mmCIF file of C-alpha atoms in Angstrom:
data_model
loop_
_atom_site.group_PDB
_atom_site.id
_atom_site.type_symbol
_atom_site.label_atom_id
_atom_site.label_comp_id
_atom_site.label_asym_id
_atom_site.label_seq_id
_atom_site.Cartn_x
_atom_site.Cartn_y
_atom_site.Cartn_z
ATOM 1 C CA MET A 1 42.903 36.163 -67.351
ATOM 2 C CA THR A 2 44.527 32.818 -66.880
ATOM 3 C CA LEU A 3 44.440 29.598 -68.909
ATOM 4 C CA LEU A 4 45.552 31.580 -71.930
ATOM 5 C CA PHE A 5 47.239 29.414 -74.532
ATOM 6 C CA ASN A 6 46.939 31.062 -77.942
ATOM 7 C CA PHE A 7 47.148 34.335 -79.822
ATOM 8 C CA GLU A 8 43.434 34.607 -80.566
ATOM 9 C CA GLN A 9 42.590 34.281 -76.875
ATOM 10 C CA ALA A 10 45.086 37.066 -76.153
ATOM 11 C CA VAL A 11 43.684 39.390 -78.825
ATOM 12 C CA ALA A 12 40.115 38.770 -77.632
ATOM 13 C CA CYS A 13 41.226 39.651 -74.087
ATOM 14 C CA ALA A 14 42.900 42.878 -75.197
ATOM 15 C CA GLU A 15 39.933 43.892 -77.340
ATOM 16 C CA SER A 16 37.681 43.282 -74.314
ATOM 17 C CA GLY A 17 39.788 45.518 -72.090
ATOM 18 C CA VAL A 18 41.181 42.776 -69.863
ATOM 19 C CA THR A 19 43.729 44.225 -67.433
ATOM 20 C CA LEU A 20 46.188 41.317 -67.357
ATOM 21 C CA ILE A 21 46.750 37.981 -69.057
ATOM 22 C CA SER A 22 48.928 35.184 -67.727
ATOM 23 C CA PRO A 23 50.093 32.804 -70.459
ATOM 24 C CA PHE A 24 51.578 29.551 -69.147
ATOM 25 C CA VAL A 25 54.947 29.346 -70.902
ATOM 26 C CA GLY A 26 56.001 26.001 -69.458
ATOM 27 C CA ARG A 27 52.661 24.289 -69.962
ATOM 28 C CA ILE A 28 52.746 25.239 -73.636
ATOM 29 C CA MET A 29 56.240 23.783 -73.979
ATOM 30 C CA ASP A 30 55.202 20.667 -72.016
ATOM 31 C CA TRP A 31 52.472 19.969 -74.567
ATOM 32 C CA PHE A 32 54.892 20.225 -77.471
ATOM 33 C CA VAL A 33 57.446 17.968 -75.773
ATOM 34 C CA LYS A 34 54.727 15.376 -75.162
ATOM 35 C CA ASN A 35 53.036 15.623 -78.577
ATOM 36 C CA THR A 36 55.824 16.248 -81.096
ATOM 37 C CA ASP A 37 59.170 14.718 -81.967
ATOM 38 C CA GLN A 38 61.095 17.706 -80.604
ATOM 39 C CA LYS A 39 62.005 17.139 -76.950
ATOM 40 C CA ALA A 40 64.337 20.068 -76.221
ATOM 41 C CA TYR A 41 64.070 23.773 -76.918
ATOM 42 C CA THR A 42 66.181 26.892 -76.595
ATOM 43 C CA ARG A 43 64.941 30.267 -75.412
ATOM 44 C CA LYS A 44 64.561 31.268 -79.070
ATOM 45 C CA ASP A 45 62.394 28.355 -80.241
ATOM 46 C CA ASP A 46 60.546 27.341 -77.062
ATOM 47 C CA PRO A 47 56.861 27.356 -78.103
ATOM 48 C CA GLY A 48 55.778 29.098 -74.886
ATOM 49 C CA VAL A 49 58.393 31.824 -75.305
ATOM 50 C CA VAL A 50 57.451 32.237 -78.976
ATOM 51 C CA SER A 51 53.763 32.551 -78.036
ATOM 52 C CA VAL A 52 54.325 35.155 -75.314
ATOM 53 C CA THR A 53 56.712 37.097 -77.563
ATOM 54 C CA ARG A 54 54.087 37.254 -80.305
ATOM 55 C CA ILE A 55 51.398 38.414 -77.878
ATOM 56 C CA PHE A 56 53.639 40.987 -76.172
ATOM 57 C CA ASN A 57 54.769 42.460 -79.494
ATOM 58 C CA TYR A 58 51.208 42.656 -80.791
ATOM 59 C CA TYR A 59 49.939 44.371 -77.644
ATOM 60 C CA LYS A 60 52.730 46.933 -77.688
ATOM 61 C CA LYS A 61 52.495 47.528 -81.443
ATOM 62 C CA TYR A 62 48.819 48.445 -81.136
ATOM 63 C CA ASP A 63 48.952 50.168 -77.725
ATOM 64 C CA TYR A 64 46.778 47.704 -75.852
ATOM 65 C CA LYS A 65 46.818 48.391 -72.122
ATOM 66 C CA THR A 66 46.505 44.692 -71.226
ATOM 67 C CA GLN A 67 49.628 43.571 -69.391
ATOM 68 C CA VAL A 68 51.364 40.278 -70.124
ATOM 69 C CA MET A 69 52.423 38.315 -67.043
ATOM 70 C CA ALA A 70 54.219 35.204 -68.245
ATOM 71 C CA ALA A 71 53.997 32.285 -65.822
ATOM 72 C CA SER A 72 54.666 28.582 -65.317
ATOM 73 C CA PHE A 73 58.330 28.554 -66.280
ATOM 74 C CA ARG A 74 60.149 25.232 -66.498
ATOM 75 C CA ASN A 75 63.696 26.590 -66.726
ATOM 76 C CA THR A 76 65.766 29.767 -66.720
ATOM 77 C CA GLU A 77 66.121 29.715 -70.499
ATOM 78 C CA GLU A 78 62.405 30.491 -70.819
ATOM 79 C CA ILE A 79 62.777 33.391 -68.399
ATOM 80 C CA LYS A 80 65.799 34.798 -70.240
ATOM 81 C CA GLY A 81 63.869 34.527 -73.500
ATOM 82 C CA LEU A 82 61.235 36.905 -72.120
ATOM 83 C CA VAL A 83 63.311 39.581 -70.382
ATOM 84 C CA GLY A 84 61.397 42.832 -70.817
ATOM 85 C CA CYS A 85 57.940 41.260 -70.593
ATOM 86 C CA ASP A 86 55.544 43.358 -68.489
ATOM 87 C CA LEU A 87 55.573 40.892 -65.583
ATOM 88 C CA LEU A 88 56.972 37.431 -64.854
ATOM 89 C CA THR A 89 55.972 35.039 -62.087
ATOM 90 C CA ILE A 90 59.065 33.028 -61.209
ATOM 91 C CA SER A 91 59.268 30.219 -58.675
ATOM 92 C CA PRO A 92 61.727 30.510 -55.767
ATOM 93 C CA ALA A 93 63.770 27.605 -57.170
ATOM 94 C CA LEU A 94 64.222 29.327 -60.537
ATOM 95 C CA LEU A 95 64.958 32.674 -58.843
ATOM 96 C CA LYS A 96 67.713 30.952 -56.856
ATOM 97 C CA GLN A 97 69.084 29.390 -60.029
ATOM 98 C CA LEU A 98 69.042 32.763 -61.820
ATOM 99 C CA ALA A 99 70.848 34.381 -58.900
ATOM 100 C CA SER A 100 73.678 31.874 -59.228
ATOM 101 C CA GLU A 101 74.119 32.352 -62.985
ATOM 102 C CA THR A 102 76.635 34.811 -64.402
ATOM 103 C CA GLU A 103 75.262 35.196 -67.925
ATOM 104 C CA ALA A 104 73.976 38.680 -68.694
ATOM 105 C CA ALA A 105 70.278 38.657 -69.572
ATOM 106 C CA PRO A 106 69.685 41.432 -72.091
ATOM 107 C CA VAL A 107 66.232 42.862 -72.692
ATOM 108 C CA VAL A 108 64.543 40.895 -75.467
ATOM 109 C CA LEU A 109 61.060 42.420 -75.412
ATOM 110 C CA SER A 110 60.398 46.136 -75.601
ATOM 111 C CA THR A 111 57.663 48.473 -76.731
ATOM 112 C CA GLU A 112 60.147 50.352 -78.898
ATOM 113 C CA HIS A 113 61.098 47.211 -80.815
ATOM 114 C CA ALA A 114 57.475 46.039 -81.099
ATOM 115 C CA LYS A 115 56.503 49.352 -82.703
ATOM 116 C CA THR A 116 58.935 48.677 -85.566
ATOM 117 C CA LEU A 117 57.512 45.241 -86.415
ATOM 118 C CA ASP A 118 55.291 44.591 -89.412
ATOM 119 C CA LEU A 119 52.376 42.939 -87.618
ATOM 120 C CA PRO A 120 48.944 43.002 -89.235
ATOM 121 C CA LYS A 121 46.104 44.275 -87.051
ATOM 122 C CA VAL A 122 43.458 41.628 -86.471
ATOM 123 C CA SER A 123 40.019 41.614 -84.977
ATOM 124 C CA ILE A 124 38.693 38.524 -83.274
ATOM 125 C CA ASP A 125 34.964 37.898 -83.544
ATOM 126 C CA GLU A 126 33.361 34.830 -81.991
ATOM 127 C CA LYS A 127 33.494 32.785 -85.204
ATOM 128 C CA THR A 128 37.209 33.513 -85.694
ATOM 129 C CA PHE A 129 37.928 32.827 -82.025
ATOM 130 C CA ARG A 130 36.127 29.475 -81.999
ATOM 131 C CA TRP A 131 37.721 28.320 -85.254
ATOM 132 C CA ALA A 132 41.237 29.321 -84.172
ATOM 133 C CA LEU A 133 40.839 27.553 -80.835
ATOM 134 C CA ASN A 134 39.452 24.462 -82.565
ATOM 135 C CA GLU A 135 42.411 24.385 -84.957
ATOM 136 C CA ASP A 136 44.952 24.730 -82.124
ATOM 137 C CA ALA A 137 45.137 21.313 -80.474
ATOM 138 C CA MET A 138 47.548 22.498 -77.785
ATOM 139 C CA ALA A 139 45.370 25.452 -76.751
ATOM 140 C CA THR A 140 42.196 23.375 -76.809
ATOM 141 C CA GLU A 141 43.671 20.551 -74.745
ATOM 142 C CA LYS A 142 45.457 22.775 -72.214
ATOM 143 C CA LEU A 143 42.390 25.006 -71.763
ATOM 144 C CA ALA A 144 40.097 22.023 -71.165
ATOM 145 C CA GLU A 145 42.614 20.454 -68.770
ATOM 146 C CA GLY A 146 42.929 23.721 -66.855
ATOM 147 C CA ILE A 147 39.175 24.160 -66.522
ATOM 148 C CA ARG A 148 38.798 20.575 -65.298
ATOM 149 C CA ASN A 149 41.554 21.129 -62.722
ATOM 150 C CA PHE A 150 39.994 24.393 -61.505
ATOM 151 C CA ALA A 151 36.635 22.617 -61.125
ATOM 152 C CA LYS A 152 38.266 19.762 -59.213
ATOM 153 C CA ASP A 153 40.051 22.244 -56.914
ATOM 154 C CA ALA A 154 36.785 24.136 -56.333
ATOM 155 C CA ARG A 155 35.065 20.906 -55.263
ATOM 156 C CA THR A 156 37.961 20.114 -52.912
ATOM 157 C CA LEU A 157 37.745 23.591 -51.406
ATOM 158 C CA GLU A 158 33.985 23.272 -50.948
ATOM 159 C CA LYS A 159 34.481 19.990 -49.050
ATOM 160 C CA LEU A 160 37.110 21.571 -46.816
ATOM 161 C CA ILE A 161 34.800 24.477 -46.006
ATOM 162 C CA GLU A 162 31.821 22.156 -45.374
ATOM 163 C CA ALA A 163 33.966 20.179 -42.946
ATOM 164 C CA LYS A 164 34.721 23.351 -40.993
ATOM 165 C CA ILE A 165 31.101 24.516 -40.773
#
């Protein structure tokens, strides 16, 4: 599942048995940079890193099989903030930058640690899901933008195929 921007979306996916989610770390941070007074973040307070950390810990705490594949990184700090996540998709440019860095990147996320956390179990019904999404301006805006972009890309692809037929 892609275009995942908030915790309630992630819980609904896990409860539905989704195999993999791919939260967009950098796109979440981009929204906060654009829409708040804070313009710089560390790996500890980056909103995308915080979101993925919360989701990962919740999944591991409650033994959900859904894997978390964090994506859309803007910098190596975001990557280092999520070491231990199930999967990461990292651009070649950021991989090259990581390869040239000498800082050790310790594991930050682990099932063992998640199991020790005091996280309340939640259940997401449709009413809760819709309200939470409505109340989360970032998730609502980024989801709508993503759907519009997918639709635009689908139309472009259709035109390319029609031109070849």
